[in-house]
Structure formats: structure tokens, C-alpha cells
Amino acid sequence: MSAAETRAAARHSLLEDVQAMLAGCLIVALAISFLRESQLLAGGTTGLAFLIHYLGGWPLGAVLFVVNLPFYVFAWRAMGRVFTLKTFAAVALLSLFTELVPRLLVFGRLDPVFAAIMAGLLTGIGILILIRHGASLGGIGVMALHLQKTRGWRAGTVQMAFDVVILGLGLLAVPLDKLLLSVLCAMVLNLVIAVNHRPGRYFGY
């Protein structure tokens, strides 16, 4: 079987894509609940949404949806129509689940270190599910891919710079110990992605 035939055989069905969207977004929404309960932050546009939520008191799900809107332009240019539409659907689902999960889940006690580690692990798992089904959670990542494609800037460097700025601004909203735990969460997340998302190991899309 040729490489093209192998990829065609491995293509996900619509039903598989839908279940992946639901599962991936729900897992990330659970991670967000860990972060919100412990008053921690995240990187990327999710971190920006957290900052606005903490400082302004606006609903986190709605803020998350709105702050991602400008980045769909970059997604369309860098990754194409299908990827952008799937990403829009994923962010919309995540925004909905972000408001729904806290109504279904009550924490009696949550250690903040455990919350940071679990949030990083869960977010990484959710993102991996979405990546393998041709979607993402939008945000700075797609802009970084666009800048890499058009200007030669390394996507990882752009993403890291943005995360540093967001986490630096985090001192406006959370104390230093919470900020350090937020950095721990980001490190765990990036470790999960780095270890499990390698070209050539997975051919479904």
C-alpha cells in the first residue's frame, strides 16, 4: 500500500472527529476548572482570558471565545479552511464547557500543586486529541504558525514570548506563588506535547 493510500485509509470519519472534539474540549474544560478553582493562570490566549476574567469579573467562557476571534484570520491563512472551521468549533465548545463544568463539579479540597500538574496534563491530552483530528484551540499558536510561514519566525519562539508576557502580567491578578505554580502547569503541558506529538508517529487526520 502506498503512503497516499495509507493516509486515505487512516482518515478519520465525521463521527470520529465529532467525538474527538467533544472529548478533547471537555478534558481541557476540566483542566480550566482546576486552574480557576486554585486561582492559577495558563499560557496563550487562555491565559489572557484568565487575566481578563480575574481583573474584570467577566464570564471566563465568553471571554475565551471573544479573545480568540482575531486569530482565526491567521488560522485561515496558515492552515486552511477545514482546520479553521474545526478550530472555531473547538473553541466554541470549550467556551461552553468552561461555563458548564463548574456547575457539575464541586471541589471539597484541591491542593494547588496537584491542580497545576493535573491541569497541565489534562490540557496536553486534550490538545493532542484535537491536533490528531485536524483542529486546535486557536489563539497565539496559529498566529505563530502564520508568522513562521510568512516571515520565517520560529513558531515556538513566538509562542514562548507571548506566554512570558502573559505570565508576567499575571502578577497584576495573582500572587507570586500562584504565578510560579502557573509556570509549573505550562511546563507540564509543554512536556506532554513534546513527548507525545512527534512527526511520523501518527498518520490519522
PDB file of C-alpha atoms in Angstrom:
ATOM      1  CA  MET A   1       0.000   0.000   0.000  1.00  0.00           C
ATOM      2  CA  SER A   2       1.378   3.420  -0.947  1.00  0.00           C
ATOM      3  CA  ALA A   3       1.831   6.274   1.509  1.00  0.00           C
ATOM      4  CA  ALA A   4      -1.125   8.103  -0.041  1.00  0.00           C
ATOM      5  CA  GLU A   5      -3.328   5.014   0.287  1.00  0.00           C
ATOM      6  CA  THR A   6      -2.226   4.572   3.892  1.00  0.00           C
ATOM      7  CA  ARG A   7      -3.174   8.169   4.728  1.00  0.00           C
ATOM      8  CA  ALA A   8      -6.531   7.809   2.987  1.00  0.00           C
ATOM      9  CA  ALA A   9      -7.285   4.618   4.908  1.00  0.00           C
ATOM     10  CA  ALA A  10      -6.363   6.349   8.161  1.00  0.00           C
ATOM     11  CA  ARG A  11      -8.581   9.382   7.586  1.00  0.00           C
ATOM     12  CA  HIS A  12     -10.982   9.989  10.449  1.00  0.00           C
ATOM     13  CA  SER A  13     -14.706   9.833   9.839  1.00  0.00           C
ATOM     14  CA  LEU A  14     -17.062  12.682  10.711  1.00  0.00           C
ATOM     15  CA  LEU A  15     -18.298  10.762  13.751  1.00  0.00           C
ATOM     16  CA  GLU A  16     -14.720  10.227  14.949  1.00  0.00           C
ATOM     17  CA  ASP A  17     -13.981  13.930  14.538  1.00  0.00           C
ATOM     18  CA  VAL A  18     -17.103  14.894  16.476  1.00  0.00           C
ATOM     19  CA  GLN A  19     -16.344  12.586  19.414  1.00  0.00           C
ATOM     20  CA  ALA A  20     -12.752  13.853  19.458  1.00  0.00           C
ATOM     21  CA  MET A  21     -13.950  17.467  19.574  1.00  0.00           C
ATOM     22  CA  LEU A  22     -16.323  16.706  22.430  1.00  0.00           C
ATOM     23  CA  ALA A  23     -13.809  14.649  24.416  1.00  0.00           C
ATOM     24  CA  GLY A  24     -10.822  16.947  23.826  1.00  0.00           C
ATOM     25  CA  CYS A  25     -12.714  20.121  24.736  1.00  0.00           C
ATOM     26  CA  LEU A  26     -14.306  18.546  27.802  1.00  0.00           C
ATOM     27  CA  ILE A  27     -10.901  17.399  29.063  1.00  0.00           C
ATOM     28  CA  VAL A  28      -9.446  20.894  28.605  1.00  0.00           C
ATOM     29  CA  ALA A  29     -12.511  22.431  30.299  1.00  0.00           C
ATOM     30  CA  LEU A  30     -11.835  20.170  33.284  1.00  0.00           C
ATOM     31  CA  ALA A  31      -8.251  21.440  33.338  1.00  0.00           C
ATOM     32  CA  ILE A  32      -9.544  25.016  33.289  1.00  0.00           C
ATOM     33  CA  SER A  33     -11.734  24.189  36.287  1.00  0.00           C
ATOM     34  CA  PHE A  34      -8.628  23.050  38.175  1.00  0.00           C
ATOM     35  CA  LEU A  35      -6.903  26.324  37.322  1.00  0.00           C
ATOM     36  CA  ARG A  36      -9.854  28.542  38.168  1.00  0.00           C
ATOM     37  CA  GLU A  37     -10.529  26.791  41.472  1.00  0.00           C
ATOM     38  CA  SER A  38      -6.881  27.311  42.501  1.00  0.00           C
ATOM     39  CA  GLN A  39      -6.688  30.871  41.094  1.00  0.00           C
ATOM     40  CA  LEU A  40      -3.935  29.913  38.649  1.00  0.00           C
ATOM     41  CA  LEU A  41      -3.205  31.085  35.117  1.00  0.00           C
ATOM     42  CA  ALA A  42      -2.479  29.450  31.776  1.00  0.00           C
ATOM     43  CA  GLY A  43      -0.395  30.410  28.774  1.00  0.00           C
ATOM     44  CA  GLY A  44      -1.588  31.685  25.407  1.00  0.00           C
ATOM     45  CA  THR A  45      -4.984  33.222  24.804  1.00  0.00           C
ATOM     46  CA  THR A  46      -6.434  31.089  27.596  1.00  0.00           C
ATOM     47  CA  GLY A  47      -4.078  32.892  29.961  1.00  0.00           C
ATOM     48  CA  LEU A  48      -5.200  36.227  28.534  1.00  0.00           C
ATOM     49  CA  ALA A  49      -8.823  35.191  29.086  1.00  0.00           C
ATOM     50  CA  PHE A  50      -7.983  34.261  32.678  1.00  0.00           C
ATOM     51  CA  LEU A  51      -6.399  37.689  33.255  1.00  0.00           C
ATOM     52  CA  ILE A  52      -9.469  39.489  31.938  1.00  0.00           C
ATOM     53  CA  HIS A  53     -11.715  37.186  33.969  1.00  0.00           C
ATOM     54  CA  TYR A  54      -9.796  37.751  37.206  1.00  0.00           C
ATOM     55  CA  LEU A  55      -9.414  41.524  36.761  1.00  0.00           C
ATOM     56  CA  GLY A  56     -12.799  42.325  35.235  1.00  0.00           C
ATOM     57  CA  GLY A  57     -15.014  39.590  36.608  1.00  0.00           C
ATOM     58  CA  TRP A  58     -16.469  38.731  33.180  1.00  0.00           C
ATOM     59  CA  PRO A  59     -17.518  35.119  32.446  1.00  0.00           C
ATOM     60  CA  LEU A  60     -14.429  33.118  31.535  1.00  0.00           C
ATOM     61  CA  GLY A  61     -16.105  31.103  28.782  1.00  0.00           C
ATOM     62  CA  ALA A  62     -17.365  34.194  26.966  1.00  0.00           C
ATOM     63  CA  VAL A  63     -14.014  35.967  27.292  1.00  0.00           C
ATOM     64  CA  LEU A  64     -12.214  32.880  25.982  1.00  0.00           C
ATOM     65  CA  PHE A  65     -14.412  32.824  22.908  1.00  0.00           C
ATOM     66  CA  VAL A  66     -14.014  36.552  22.179  1.00  0.00           C
ATOM     67  CA  VAL A  67     -10.232  36.803  22.618  1.00  0.00           C
ATOM     68  CA  ASN A  68      -9.747  34.022  20.071  1.00  0.00           C
ATOM     69  CA  LEU A  69     -11.781  35.720  17.332  1.00  0.00           C
ATOM     70  CA  PRO A  70      -8.929  37.795  15.778  1.00  0.00           C
ATOM     71  CA  PHE A  71      -6.715  34.726  15.441  1.00  0.00           C
ATOM     72  CA  TYR A  72      -8.983  32.893  13.003  1.00  0.00           C
ATOM     73  CA  VAL A  73      -7.591  35.112  10.249  1.00  0.00           C
ATOM     74  CA  PHE A  74      -4.143  33.661  10.880  1.00  0.00           C
ATOM     75  CA  ALA A  75      -5.568  30.137  11.109  1.00  0.00           C
ATOM     76  CA  TRP A  76      -7.229  30.518   7.701  1.00  0.00           C
ATOM     77  CA  ARG A  77      -4.028  31.795   6.084  1.00  0.00           C
ATOM     78  CA  ALA A  78      -1.654  29.365   7.781  1.00  0.00           C
ATOM     79  CA  MET A  79      -3.696  26.160   7.958  1.00  0.00           C
ATOM     80  CA  GLY A  80      -6.638  26.466   5.574  1.00  0.00           C
ATOM     81  CA  ARG A  81     -10.430  26.434   5.687  1.00  0.00           C
ATOM     82  CA  VAL A  82     -11.100  22.999   7.222  1.00  0.00           C
ATOM     83  CA  PHE A  83      -8.620  23.487  10.056  1.00  0.00           C
ATOM     84  CA  THR A  84     -10.047  26.937  10.803  1.00  0.00           C
ATOM     85  CA  LEU A  85     -13.649  25.723  10.894  1.00  0.00           C
ATOM     86  CA  LYS A  86     -12.737  22.811  13.159  1.00  0.00           C
ATOM     87  CA  THR A  87     -10.786  25.173  15.408  1.00  0.00           C
ATOM     88  CA  PHE A  88     -13.707  27.599  15.597  1.00  0.00           C
ATOM     89  CA  ALA A  89     -15.988  24.706  16.609  1.00  0.00           C
ATOM     90  CA  ALA A  90     -13.453  23.516  19.218  1.00  0.00           C
ATOM     91  CA  VAL A  91     -13.117  26.953  20.806  1.00  0.00           C
ATOM     92  CA  ALA A  92     -16.899  27.402  20.852  1.00  0.00           C
ATOM     93  CA  LEU A  93     -17.295  24.019  22.566  1.00  0.00           C
ATOM     94  CA  LEU A  94     -14.541  24.798  25.056  1.00  0.00           C
ATOM     95  CA  SER A  95     -16.166  28.142  25.895  1.00  0.00           C
ATOM     96  CA  LEU A  96     -19.470  26.371  26.535  1.00  0.00           C
ATOM     97  CA  PHE A  97     -17.901  23.588  28.596  1.00  0.00           C
ATOM     98  CA  THR A  98     -15.872  26.121  30.599  1.00  0.00           C
ATOM     99  CA  GLU A  99     -19.113  27.531  31.979  1.00  0.00           C
ATOM    100  CA  LEU A 100     -20.904  24.170  32.224  1.00  0.00           C
ATOM    101  CA  VAL A 101     -18.316  22.057  34.087  1.00  0.00           C
ATOM    102  CA  PRO A 102     -18.259  24.208  37.279  1.00  0.00           C
ATOM    103  CA  ARG A 103     -21.999  23.567  37.601  1.00  0.00           C
ATOM    104  CA  LEU A 104     -21.381  19.828  37.571  1.00  0.00           C
ATOM    105  CA  LEU A 105     -18.223  19.676  39.668  1.00  0.00           C
ATOM    106  CA  VAL A 106     -17.614  20.918  43.222  1.00  0.00           C
ATOM    107  CA  PHE A 107     -14.166  20.729  44.860  1.00  0.00           C
ATOM    108  CA  GLY A 108     -14.081  19.985  48.580  1.00  0.00           C
ATOM    109  CA  ARG A 109     -10.311  20.344  48.753  1.00  0.00           C
ATOM    110  CA  LEU A 110      -7.834  20.918  45.931  1.00  0.00           C
ATOM    111  CA  ASP A 111      -4.095  21.126  46.532  1.00  0.00           C
ATOM    112  CA  PRO A 112      -2.748  23.909  44.240  1.00  0.00           C
ATOM    113  CA  VAL A 113       0.404  21.981  43.274  1.00  0.00           C
ATOM    114  CA  PHE A 114      -1.696  18.979  42.275  1.00  0.00           C
ATOM    115  CA  ALA A 115      -4.065  21.333  40.432  1.00  0.00           C
ATOM    116  CA  ALA A 116      -1.189  22.841  38.439  1.00  0.00           C
ATOM    117  CA  ILE A 117       0.224  19.448  37.463  1.00  0.00           C
ATOM    118  CA  MET A 118      -3.151  17.923  36.588  1.00  0.00           C
ATOM    119  CA  ALA A 119      -4.213  20.988  34.617  1.00  0.00           C
ATOM    120  CA  GLY A 120      -1.033  20.747  32.542  1.00  0.00           C
ATOM    121  CA  LEU A 121      -1.502  17.027  31.942  1.00  0.00           C
ATOM    122  CA  LEU A 122      -5.185  17.318  31.060  1.00  0.00           C
ATOM    123  CA  THR A 123      -4.671  20.293  28.760  1.00  0.00           C
ATOM    124  CA  GLY A 124      -1.876  18.487  26.949  1.00  0.00           C
ATOM    125  CA  ILE A 125      -4.032  15.387  26.475  1.00  0.00           C
ATOM    126  CA  GLY A 126      -6.973  17.445  25.220  1.00  0.00           C
ATOM    127  CA  ILE A 127      -4.818  19.395  22.770  1.00  0.00           C
ATOM    128  CA  LEU A 128      -3.253  16.189  21.451  1.00  0.00           C
ATOM    129  CA  ILE A 129      -6.710  14.761  20.747  1.00  0.00           C
ATOM    130  CA  LEU A 130      -7.667  17.884  18.828  1.00  0.00           C
ATOM    131  CA  ILE A 131      -4.386  18.040  16.903  1.00  0.00           C
ATOM    132  CA  ARG A 132      -4.811  14.462  15.733  1.00  0.00           C
ATOM    133  CA  HIS A 133      -8.217  15.369  14.342  1.00  0.00           C
ATOM    134  CA  GLY A 134      -7.049  18.456  12.459  1.00  0.00           C
ATOM    135  CA  ALA A 135      -8.106  21.114  14.962  1.00  0.00           C
ATOM    136  CA  SER A 136      -6.663  23.279  17.703  1.00  0.00           C
ATOM    137  CA  LEU A 137      -7.759  25.705  20.387  1.00  0.00           C
ATOM    138  CA  GLY A 138      -6.760  28.651  18.233  1.00  0.00           C
ATOM    139  CA  GLY A 139      -5.012  31.588  19.757  1.00  0.00           C
ATOM    140  CA  ILE A 140      -1.405  32.581  19.513  1.00  0.00           C
ATOM    141  CA  GLY A 141      -0.339  29.170  18.217  1.00  0.00           C
ATOM    142  CA  VAL A 142      -1.940  29.680  14.816  1.00  0.00           C
ATOM    143  CA  MET A 143      -0.594  33.226  14.600  1.00  0.00           C
ATOM    144  CA  ALA A 144       2.862  31.829  15.366  1.00  0.00           C
ATOM    145  CA  LEU A 145       2.470  29.308  12.535  1.00  0.00           C
ATOM    146  CA  HIS A 146       1.413  32.101  10.182  1.00  0.00           C
ATOM    147  CA  LEU A 147       4.443  34.238  11.113  1.00  0.00           C
ATOM    148  CA  GLN A 148       6.730  31.254  10.661  1.00  0.00           C
ATOM    149  CA  LYS A 149       5.265  30.627   7.228  1.00  0.00           C
ATOM    150  CA  THR A 150       5.318  34.260   6.047  1.00  0.00           C
ATOM    151  CA  ARG A 151       8.279  35.810   7.892  1.00  0.00           C
ATOM    152  CA  GLY A 152      10.408  32.882   8.929  1.00  0.00           C
ATOM    153  CA  TRP A 153       9.954  33.497  12.643  1.00  0.00           C
ATOM    154  CA  ARG A 154      10.168  30.296  14.676  1.00  0.00           C
ATOM    155  CA  ALA A 155       6.679  29.398  15.884  1.00  0.00           C
ATOM    156  CA  GLY A 156       7.956  28.032  19.179  1.00  0.00           C
ATOM    157  CA  THR A 157       9.815  31.263  19.927  1.00  0.00           C
ATOM    158  CA  VAL A 158       6.754  33.407  19.183  1.00  0.00           C
ATOM    159  CA  GLN A 159       4.575  31.192  21.363  1.00  0.00           C
ATOM    160  CA  MET A 160       7.080  31.271  24.220  1.00  0.00           C
ATOM    161  CA  ALA A 161       7.460  35.063  24.043  1.00  0.00           C
ATOM    162  CA  PHE A 162       3.708  35.530  24.228  1.00  0.00           C
ATOM    163  CA  ASP A 163       3.439  33.133  27.170  1.00  0.00           C
ATOM    164  CA  VAL A 164       6.190  35.003  29.030  1.00  0.00           C
ATOM    165  CA  VAL A 165       4.306  38.282  28.566  1.00  0.00           C
ATOM    166  CA  ILE A 166       1.002  36.777  29.721  1.00  0.00           C
ATOM    167  CA  LEU A 167       2.530  35.123  32.769  1.00  0.00           C
ATOM    168  CA  GLY A 168       4.439  38.318  33.561  1.00  0.00           C
ATOM    169  CA  LEU A 169       1.193  40.295  33.501  1.00  0.00           C
ATOM    170  CA  GLY A 170      -0.220  37.635  35.777  1.00  0.00           C
ATOM    171  CA  LEU A 171       1.298  39.444  38.754  1.00  0.00           C
ATOM    172  CA  LEU A 172      -1.474  42.015  38.274  1.00  0.00           C
ATOM    173  CA  ALA A 173      -4.056  39.358  39.098  1.00  0.00           C
ATOM    174  CA  VAL A 174      -2.459  36.617  41.217  1.00  0.00           C
ATOM    175  CA  PRO A 175       0.243  36.459  43.929  1.00  0.00           C
ATOM    176  CA  LEU A 176       3.749  35.258  43.134  1.00  0.00           C
ATOM    177  CA  ASP A 177       3.259  31.731  44.485  1.00  0.00           C
ATOM    178  CA  LYS A 178       0.234  31.246  42.215  1.00  0.00           C
ATOM    179  CA  LEU A 179       2.219  32.599  39.284  1.00  0.00           C
ATOM    180  CA  LEU A 180       5.027  30.103  39.915  1.00  0.00           C
ATOM    181  CA  LEU A 181       2.504  27.269  40.006  1.00  0.00           C
ATOM    182  CA  SER A 182       1.089  28.563  36.722  1.00  0.00           C
ATOM    183  CA  VAL A 183       4.585  28.291  35.233  1.00  0.00           C
ATOM    184  CA  LEU A 184       4.729  24.704  36.519  1.00  0.00           C
ATOM    185  CA  CYS A 185       1.440  23.994  34.739  1.00  0.00           C
ATOM    186  CA  ALA A 186       2.812  25.428  31.482  1.00  0.00           C
ATOM    187  CA  MET A 187       5.962  23.297  31.795  1.00  0.00           C
ATOM    188  CA  VAL A 188       3.938  20.110  32.309  1.00  0.00           C
ATOM    189  CA  LEU A 189       1.706  20.973  29.345  1.00  0.00           C
ATOM    190  CA  ASN A 190       4.652  21.568  27.029  1.00  0.00           C
ATOM    191  CA  LEU A 191       6.319  18.357  28.206  1.00  0.00           C
ATOM    192  CA  VAL A 192       3.198  16.339  27.344  1.00  0.00           C
ATOM    193  CA  ILE A 193       3.049  17.874  23.856  1.00  0.00           C
ATOM    194  CA  ALA A 194       6.796  17.485  23.239  1.00  0.00           C
ATOM    195  CA  VAL A 195       6.869  13.820  24.255  1.00  0.00           C
ATOM    196  CA  ASN A 196       3.680  12.719  22.509  1.00  0.00           C
ATOM    197  CA  HIS A 197       3.421  14.865  19.380  1.00  0.00           C
ATOM    198  CA  ARG A 198       6.189  13.795  17.019  1.00  0.00           C
ATOM    199  CA  PRO A 199       6.003  13.774  13.202  1.00  0.00           C
ATOM    200  CA  GLY A 200       5.802  10.321  11.673  1.00  0.00           C
ATOM    201  CA  ARG A 201       4.291   8.585  14.694  1.00  0.00           C
ATOM    202  CA  TYR A 202       0.629   9.139  13.899  1.00  0.00           C
ATOM    203  CA  PHE A 203      -0.959   9.203  10.476  1.00  0.00           C
ATOM    204  CA  GLY A 204      -4.669   9.745  11.204  1.00  0.00           C
ATOM    205  CA  TYR A 205      -6.083  13.179  10.409  1.00  0.00           C
TER     206      TYR A 205
END
